[in-house]
Amino acid sequence: MSDRPRKTAGAADDPYREADLGRAYDGRLMRRLWGYIRPFRSTFIASLLCLPVTAGLSLLQPYLLKVAIDEYVSVADTRGLLVIAVLYAISMIGEFTFLYLQYYLTMSVAQRSLAALRVDLVSHLQKLPARFFDRNPVGRLVTRLTTDVDVINEMFAAGGLTMLMDAVTLIGIITILLVIDWRLALVTLTVTPVLAIAVNFFRIHARNNYRRIRDRLARLNAYLQEAIAGVSVIQLFAREEQSFARFRELNDHHRAAHHSANIYEAALFSVVEAISSISLALILWYGGGQIIAGTLAFGTLVAFIEYSQRFFIPVRDFSSKYAVMQSAMSAAERVFELLDRSVDIESPPAGKVVDGRGSVEFDGVWFAYNRDQPVLRDVSFKVEPGEKVALVGHTGSGKTTVIKLLNRSYDVDRGRVLVDGVDVRDWDLAALRRRIGVVLQDVFLFSGTILDNLTLGRDDVGRDAAIAAAEAVHADVFVKRLPGGYDELVRERGNNLSVGQRQLLSFARALAYDPRILVLDEATSSVDMESELLIQDAVERLMAERTALVVAHRLSTIERADRILVMHGGEIRESGPHAELLAKEGLYYRLYRLQFAGTQGARETTAAGAE
Amino acid sequence: MYRLWGYVRHYWPRYAFGGLCLVVTASLAMAVPYLLKRAIDAIEAGMPFRQVAIFAFSIAGIAVVQAVVRTFSRALIFNVGRDVECDLRNELFAHLETLPVSYYQNQQTGDLMSRLINDVTAIRMLLGIGFLNLLNTPIYYAYGLTIMLALNVPLTFAALAPFPILLFVVKRVSRRMMEQTLRVQEELSNISSLVQENVAGIHVVRAYQAEQVAVDRFARRNQILTDETLELARVRGQLGPIMRTASGLGVLVVLSLGGSQVIRGAMSIGDLVAFIGYLNLLAWPTMAMGWMLSIVQRGRAAMLRLEQIFAVVPEIRDEEGVRPAPALRGGIEYRNVSFSYPDATAPVLDGISFRIEAGQKLAIVGRTGAGKSTLVNLLPRAFDVTGGEILVDGRDIRTLPLHQLRSAIGFVPQDPFLFSTRVDDNIAFALDGNGNSAGRDAAVRRAAIAAGVDEDVSGFRNGYETVIGERGVTLSGGQKQRLTLARALAATPQILVLDDALSSVDTRTERAILSHLSESLEGRSSIFIAHRLSTVMDADLILVLEDGRIVERGDHAALVESGGFYAQLFREQQLEEEIETA
């Protein structure tokens, strides 16, 4: 897919804009979809086989009518008529049975293959590199999995296969008409060019309208959602009127798009109906003359009328089905594009697993998020097993990046990162990450119970182990006070927990994971004094008997660290224990005064004051 | 339902005309099988060809007229449906904006969204396709029955016998279909939030090797969605065959009974063909009738749910007798203010009294949960006091127009919410848009500089035109806080409130911002909630809050002298500095 220029390149600027709708059929995409249908191919083939049966039975009915009139009614054969009636009933029951069967089988294939596609997408997301998530907002990825997959489903439900069936039906009708009476058939079919032109005209307008509607609806809903989420801000600044004016404008645009769509749809519907009536008139006019002239049977005329009526239903629905196909194709394109994103950071084929004591070494590491803007420049340091090292530096100095390279969230551009003497790129990725416990600044809690959030659903961490971990970091004090204890549900992103409580939970999570190497990015946001003391103690317990690399924001943490690395502009500028570095009165001394004496000092003292 | 008429009323001429066109369309449609019958009878009777041709041309002529009228009927009726949908949404939106914060604390955004989208859609369906069929069905039946009865009474009854059953079945099936559709939508939204969470927390999932767990969890939810969707397909699939059964059964009856009548000479072939034609014409309205009954049901339920929203009276609004003050200067006084949440036992604030003159600075210090945020949120009436009163320039704030009160306050909330529009639009949020754009740009720039965020913004690729959020730049916590500060400053309010609004800003930046602020705050009142004492020291009045009460008050010097909590805080801080400089 990457060898083709992306049509939707501009969409990044405006996600509400519908990608240009292209073809209604794309063989390449269809083949990929087939990969998902394949496991259910016998069901799929069965559903396909239903198509001609349904169409055939449906087309048999007008013919039975013709036979009834011409061969039995006209010769007063009541018994023969009853036989036809029974045949008619059988064909009807058969048609409906197969119609239902076809729809249900198709949907069951569609649902099961799309379910597999969704699982594939989610599995793939788990492997995509951090870089990918830096550039792709959550909302867009969710859309791929839900809306886009659903649009593909519509292709099965209301588009592709029924279009195939329609085509079979149309060809069948034309053939039958020609066979019964080719002259009358040609007269009847004279309307088809007009029909084709009309339908094509409306198809183009329907497509444009459809795109406009999607676009405007997306804008309207996005605005609505944000206005509800930000209603307090709107009210605080007394901006209700302005906000409403904007909503009304978007709402009006949305309505206008539907208004014009309604007009086109109404016209299409009416025109097709009219052409159908005109063909009826043609049949009467020409066929009537033939009957009078004695060259046409009555039943044939009736059959023609019936067939021509059946001819127009699929034609009328064509443009909407075409639109469904088009959007299904562009949805499939987007979905597969996501699946084709390369994983970049993978476990090497024969990844090493080393049972070392937990040393970490950076050896001449260079790294940049954006080319030309290195965030780390030739960083080298070594952390011995069991050593506690604090990283200190101004915002943007590269501290956090060091952490991210360690567990291969990103890979280095130059140099090496070694864990227990082995380059992280040679490590078995799972084993590497199993050795490293990461606690990040913004604590992420999942919906589920407190316990779920400690074990993350992994079965190698039992309930008792999780609770023991929570006790060790003082999280059990507040958890026990919750009505449901460890089974209390965590609300949306942990809204029912305080910042401090969430941090303690993330410590418990790391402790339960029991890593050899602990990586901690301390939160900068302030918490109340009680929590602060608990957190300080918890951090100490967490680091005990482990190699620890901490981006430090707490005075207590830097004071306890064996060594402090001072980073500035992507380089390590100073290194040594707290007191020694202070005495040097260099960069660390200045940083200390700015960061720790200002904020942390105040917080520490308030904490002390609370005692 | 009565309320609904209020919306339709604005459009009644178009709606009525659409209805009229519909009557004409239906009448013309019903003429076709009749003309067909006459033509066939003429052919059978061996009348001259000219006679047959006249009928044929009449059918074609009717078709053309009908096309025009039908376009009008459908477009007009469906468009009125869209109009009402649009009005209803507008009104809901306007109403939602008047509801206070307390309402939203008990509501989920998703639920409100679903009402504004799904319920409003249900009402549009009711007024559009619902109304169309409500009108269509009786017309079709009136014509169809009259003509069919005139042609052949027993055959009419026989042919229509299956229709009532059909009506009942379609109604049931379509109701189940709608219920199932709702269930599928719910599962879709469940799966969305699951994916959203997974992606947002992917770094955790990965760090703890929980990928497979996450995929399994998704797969289970996915299976539920698949099952529900298949169930929907099962129900939906029934509808088509049932629809077709209507006309099919009728044709079968007409063919067997009518056919033998023709054989006996009791009926003409033309009548037989016309009968089949009418049956086909009646099949759709009958089907639609059943479908429509469930649309009406759903529309009524939707209207009820919307009325629940309309019925919520905004607790905080302009009471009668409110009159604007000449111009607010910014003197603030709390008199014995208390506040508690409806179901809570302990008050959040209790007996709060203080006063600052216009142009003074108030600082509030205290632990998390002491009630600091609540105290400042009462000022712009995000909540109303449950006891005591708050005065601005000597007037109880409940006697001031809300708009005037809130316009006078620049509020920087604890949670920095920004809209996903351009940076300059966010900063100019509280500015009136009609001013000249150069003036607006200058104000935006000034505010950004004062809030210490100008440098950051200038570094963005599109500067002040950069879009915030998923569609554009991702901001750090500190940048968000400084932008919300700029937003509050841009409108040069008389009163500035910072609710711990610089917590994610580093100390050096905070100092720069504060020195800027002291210039631009000249002559304006301000309230600071802060953790860092450096922010607080120069305030005219400092309050120390504990458990909803003021435990200490005074200026910095006085508080230090009194030797309480504040003094202790300050001493510790000094000690720290001494150690540092030693």
GROMACS .gro file of C-alpha atoms in nm, chain B residues 54-263:
model
  210
  665ILE     CA    1  -5.567   0.658  -2.547
  666PHE     CA    2  -5.546   0.460  -2.223
  667ALA     CA    3  -5.178   0.395  -2.276
  668PHE     CA    4  -5.108   0.763  -2.334
  669SER     CA    5  -5.315   0.858  -2.030
  670ILE     CA    6  -5.097   0.633  -1.818
  671ALA     CA    7  -4.783   0.794  -1.957
  672GLY     CA    8  -4.928   1.143  -1.904
  673ILE     CA    9  -5.023   1.062  -1.547
  674ALA     CA   10  -4.673   0.929  -1.489
  675VAL     CA   11  -4.516   1.260  -1.586
  676VAL     CA   12  -4.752   1.470  -1.372
  677GLN     CA   13  -4.712   1.228  -1.086
  678ALA     CA   14  -4.334   1.250  -1.100
  679VAL     CA   15  -4.348   1.624  -1.043
  680VAL     CA   16  -4.610   1.614  -0.769
  681ARG     CA   17  -4.444   1.322  -0.595
  682THR     CA   18  -4.109   1.498  -0.589
  683PHE     CA   19  -4.277   1.791  -0.417
  684SER     CA   20  -4.461   1.578  -0.168
  685ARG     CA   21  -4.160   1.381  -0.056
  686ALA     CA   22  -3.916   1.670  -0.056
  687LEU     CA   23  -4.153   1.900   0.132
  688ILE     CA   24  -4.250   1.652   0.399
  689PHE     CA   25  -3.901   1.517   0.458
  690ASN     CA   26  -3.758   1.867   0.468
  691VAL     CA   27  -4.003   1.976   0.734
  692GLY     CA   28  -3.884   1.675   0.932
  693ARG     CA   29  -3.529   1.808   0.900
  694ASP     CA   30  -3.640   2.159   0.991
  695VAL     CA   31  -3.803   2.043   1.311
  696GLU     CA   32  -3.500   1.830   1.391
  697CYS     CA   33  -3.281   2.135   1.349
  698ASP     CA   34  -3.505   2.355   1.568
  699LEU     CA   35  -3.535   2.091   1.833
  700ARG     CA   36  -3.160   2.052   1.852
  701ASN     CA   37  -3.111   2.426   1.872
  702GLU     CA   38  -3.358   2.456   2.153
  703LEU     CA   39  -3.204   2.165   2.341
  704PHE     CA   40  -2.860   2.312   2.303
  705ALA     CA   41  -2.970   2.653   2.423
  706HIS     CA   42  -3.144   2.492   2.718
  707LEU     CA   43  -2.845   2.278   2.810
  708GLU     CA   44  -2.629   2.589   2.821
  709THR     CA   45  -2.848   2.737   3.092
  710LEU     CA   46  -2.817   2.435   3.319
  711PRO     CA   47  -2.570   2.470   3.606
  712VAL     CA   48  -2.258   2.268   3.674
  713SER     CA   49  -2.443   2.059   3.931
  714TYR     CA   50  -2.664   1.918   3.654
  715TYR     CA   51  -2.367   1.796   3.454
  716GLN     CA   52  -2.206   1.633   3.755
  717ASN     CA   53  -2.486   1.376   3.747
  718GLN     CA   54  -2.503   1.336   3.370
  719GLN     CA   55  -2.278   1.151   3.135
  720THR     CA   56  -2.176   1.331   2.821
  721GLY     CA   57  -2.245   1.019   2.618
  722ASP     CA   58  -2.602   1.000   2.741
  723LEU     CA   59  -2.674   1.363   2.658
  724MET     CA   60  -2.516   1.319   2.317
  725SER     CA   61  -2.733   1.019   2.250
  726ARG     CA   62  -3.043   1.218   2.333
  727LEU     CA   63  -2.945   1.501   2.107
  728ILE     CA   64  -2.862   1.264   1.826
  729ASN     CA   65  -3.073   0.947   1.849
  730ASP     CA   66  -3.385   1.084   2.011
  731VAL     CA   67  -3.400   1.382   1.782
  732THR     CA   68  -3.356   1.146   1.488
  733ALA     CA   69  -3.649   0.938   1.609
  734ILE     CA   70  -3.866   1.248   1.609
  735ARG     CA   71  -3.752   1.346   1.263
  736MET     CA   72  -3.847   0.999   1.138
  737LEU     CA   73  -4.186   1.038   1.297
  738LEU     CA   74  -4.250   1.367   1.122
  739GLY     CA   75  -4.098   1.264   0.790
  740ILE     CA   76  -4.148   0.908   0.678
  741GLY     CA   77  -4.396   0.850   0.962
  742PHE     CA   78  -4.627   1.133   0.860
  743LEU     CA   79  -4.594   1.040   0.493
  744ASN     CA   80  -4.717   0.691   0.557
  745LEU     CA   81  -4.975   0.798   0.807
  746LEU     CA   82  -5.132   0.997   0.526
  747ASN     CA   83  -5.054   0.756   0.246
  748THR     CA   84  -5.201   0.441   0.395
  749PRO     CA   85  -5.560   0.565   0.445
  750ILE     CA   86  -5.561   0.728   0.101
  751TYR     CA   87  -5.438   0.414  -0.068
  752TYR     CA   88  -5.686   0.204   0.123
  753ALA     CA   89  -5.977   0.436   0.054
  754TYR     CA   90  -5.917   0.428  -0.321
  755GLY     CA   91  -5.803   0.068  -0.338
  756LEU     CA   92  -6.092  -0.071  -0.138
  757THR     CA   93  -6.353   0.131  -0.324
  758ILE     CA   94  -6.233   0.019  -0.663
  759MET     CA   95  -6.167  -0.342  -0.563
  760LEU     CA   96  -6.507  -0.372  -0.397
  761ALA     CA   97  -6.668  -0.229  -0.705
  762LEU     CA   98  -6.491  -0.489  -0.914
  763ASN     CA   99  -6.552  -0.795  -0.702
  764VAL     CA  100  -6.660  -0.808  -0.337
  765PRO     CA  101  -6.574  -1.167  -0.234
  766LEU     CA  102  -6.240  -1.158  -0.409
  767THR     CA  103  -6.153  -0.834  -0.228
  768PHE     CA  104  -6.211  -0.989   0.112
  769ALA     CA  105  -6.026  -1.304   0.021
  770ALA     CA  106  -5.727  -1.116  -0.117
  771LEU     CA  107  -5.701  -0.880   0.179
  772ALA     CA  108  -5.751  -1.150   0.444
  773PRO     CA  109  -5.378  -1.195   0.513
  774PHE     CA  110  -5.317  -0.821   0.553
  775PRO     CA  111  -5.421  -0.774   0.920
  776ILE     CA  112  -5.192  -1.056   1.025
  777LEU     CA  113  -4.919  -0.900   0.821
  778LEU     CA  114  -4.972  -0.565   0.987
  779PHE     CA  115  -4.938  -0.723   1.328
  780VAL     CA  116  -4.628  -0.921   1.238
  781VAL     CA  117  -4.451  -0.626   1.079
  782LYS     CA  118  -4.523  -0.412   1.379
  783ARG     CA  119  -4.373  -0.668   1.611
  784VAL     CA  120  -4.072  -0.738   1.397
  785SER     CA  121  -3.992  -0.373   1.339
  786ARG     CA  122  -4.019  -0.297   1.708
  787ARG     CA  123  -3.780  -0.576   1.789
  788MET     CA  124  -3.556  -0.446   1.515
  789MET     CA  125  -3.541  -0.101   1.671
  790GLU     CA  126  -3.473  -0.240   2.016
  791GLN     CA  127  -3.201  -0.459   1.878
  792THR     CA  128  -3.055  -0.166   1.687
  793LEU     CA  129  -3.026   0.026   2.013
  794ARG     CA  130  -2.853  -0.270   2.172
  795VAL     CA  131  -2.603  -0.289   1.889
  796GLN     CA  132  -2.535   0.083   1.916
  797GLU     CA  133  -2.472   0.041   2.284
  798GLU     CA  134  -2.225  -0.241   2.221
  799LEU     CA  135  -2.054  -0.031   1.958
  800SER     CA  136  -2.006   0.247   2.207
  801ASN     CA  137  -1.878  -0.003   2.464
  802ILE     CA  138  -1.623  -0.128   2.219
  803SER     CA  139  -1.522   0.228   2.132
  804SER     CA  140  -1.450   0.314   2.491
  805LEU     CA  141  -1.256  -0.008   2.534
  806VAL     CA  142  -1.034   0.072   2.237
  807GLN     CA  143  -1.002   0.431   2.343
  808GLU     CA  144  -0.882   0.323   2.684
  809ASN     CA  145  -0.647   0.066   2.541
  810VAL     CA  146  -0.481   0.316   2.312
  811ALA     CA  147  -0.465   0.589   2.573
  812GLY     CA  148  -0.298   0.350   2.816
  813ILE     CA  149  -0.089   0.162   2.564
  814HIS     CA  150   0.237   0.255   2.736
  815VAL     CA  151   0.118   0.087   3.055
  816VAL     CA  152  -0.013  -0.218   2.872
  817ARG     CA  153   0.322  -0.255   2.702
  818ALA     CA  154   0.541  -0.186   3.003
  819TYR     CA  155   0.357  -0.454   3.200
  820GLN     CA  156   0.342  -0.704   2.915
  821ALA     CA  157  -0.036  -0.706   2.927
  822GLU     CA  158  -0.087  -0.697   2.550
  823GLN     CA  159  -0.241  -1.040   2.527
  824VAL     CA  160  -0.469  -0.967   2.821
  825ALA     CA  161  -0.585  -0.651   2.647
  826VAL     CA  162  -0.647  -0.832   2.319
  827ASP     CA  163  -0.839  -1.108   2.497
  828ARG     CA  164  -1.048  -0.857   2.680
  829PHE     CA  165  -1.127  -0.685   2.353
  830ALA     CA  166  -1.205  -1.014   2.182
  831ARG     CA  167  -1.463  -1.098   2.448
  832ARG     CA  168  -1.642  -0.765   2.405
  833ASN     CA  169  -1.609  -0.804   2.032
  834GLN     CA  170  -1.784  -1.140   2.052
  835ILE     CA  171  -2.077  -0.979   2.231
  836LEU     CA  172  -2.099  -0.715   1.960
  837THR     CA  173  -2.088  -0.982   1.693
  838ASP     CA  174  -2.366  -1.180   1.860
  839GLU     CA  175  -2.586  -0.874   1.899
  840THR     CA  176  -2.528  -0.769   1.540
  841LEU     CA  177  -2.613  -1.117   1.416
  842GLU     CA  178  -2.929  -1.110   1.622
  843LEU     CA  179  -3.014  -0.781   1.453
  844ALA     CA  180  -2.948  -0.940   1.115
  845ARG     CA  181  -3.180  -1.225   1.207
  846VAL     CA  182  -3.462  -0.984   1.286
  847ARG     CA  183  -3.387  -0.748   1.001
  848GLY     CA  184  -3.373  -1.037   0.755
  849GLN     CA  185  -3.730  -1.133   0.839
  850LEU     CA  186  -3.868  -0.799   0.736
  851GLY     CA  187  -3.801  -0.834   0.363
  852PRO     CA  188  -3.970  -1.174   0.319
  853ILE     CA  189  -4.264  -1.066   0.533
  854MET     CA  190  -4.308  -0.757   0.318
  855ARG     CA  191  -4.313  -0.961   0.004
  856THR     CA  192  -4.548  -1.219   0.152
  857ALA     CA  193  -4.821  -0.956   0.157
  858SER     CA  194  -4.839  -0.904  -0.214
  859GLY     CA  195  -4.746  -1.264  -0.286
  860LEU     CA  196  -5.032  -1.414  -0.086
  861GLY     CA  197  -5.276  -1.171  -0.240
  862VAL     CA  198  -5.164  -1.256  -0.589
  863LEU     CA  199  -5.196  -1.624  -0.507
  864VAL     CA  200  -5.553  -1.578  -0.388
  865VAL     CA  201  -5.646  -1.364  -0.687
  866LEU     CA  202  -5.488  -1.610  -0.922
  867SER     CA  203  -5.665  -1.918  -0.790
  868LEU     CA  204  -6.003  -1.769  -0.696
  869GLY     CA  205  -6.012  -1.492  -0.956
  870GLY     CA  206  -5.879  -1.724  -1.225
  871SER     CA  207  -6.163  -1.970  -1.179
  872GLN     CA  208  -6.410  -1.681  -1.181
  873VAL     CA  209  -6.269  -1.569  -1.512
  874ILE     CA  210  -6.307  -1.924  -1.638
   0.00000   0.00000   0.00000
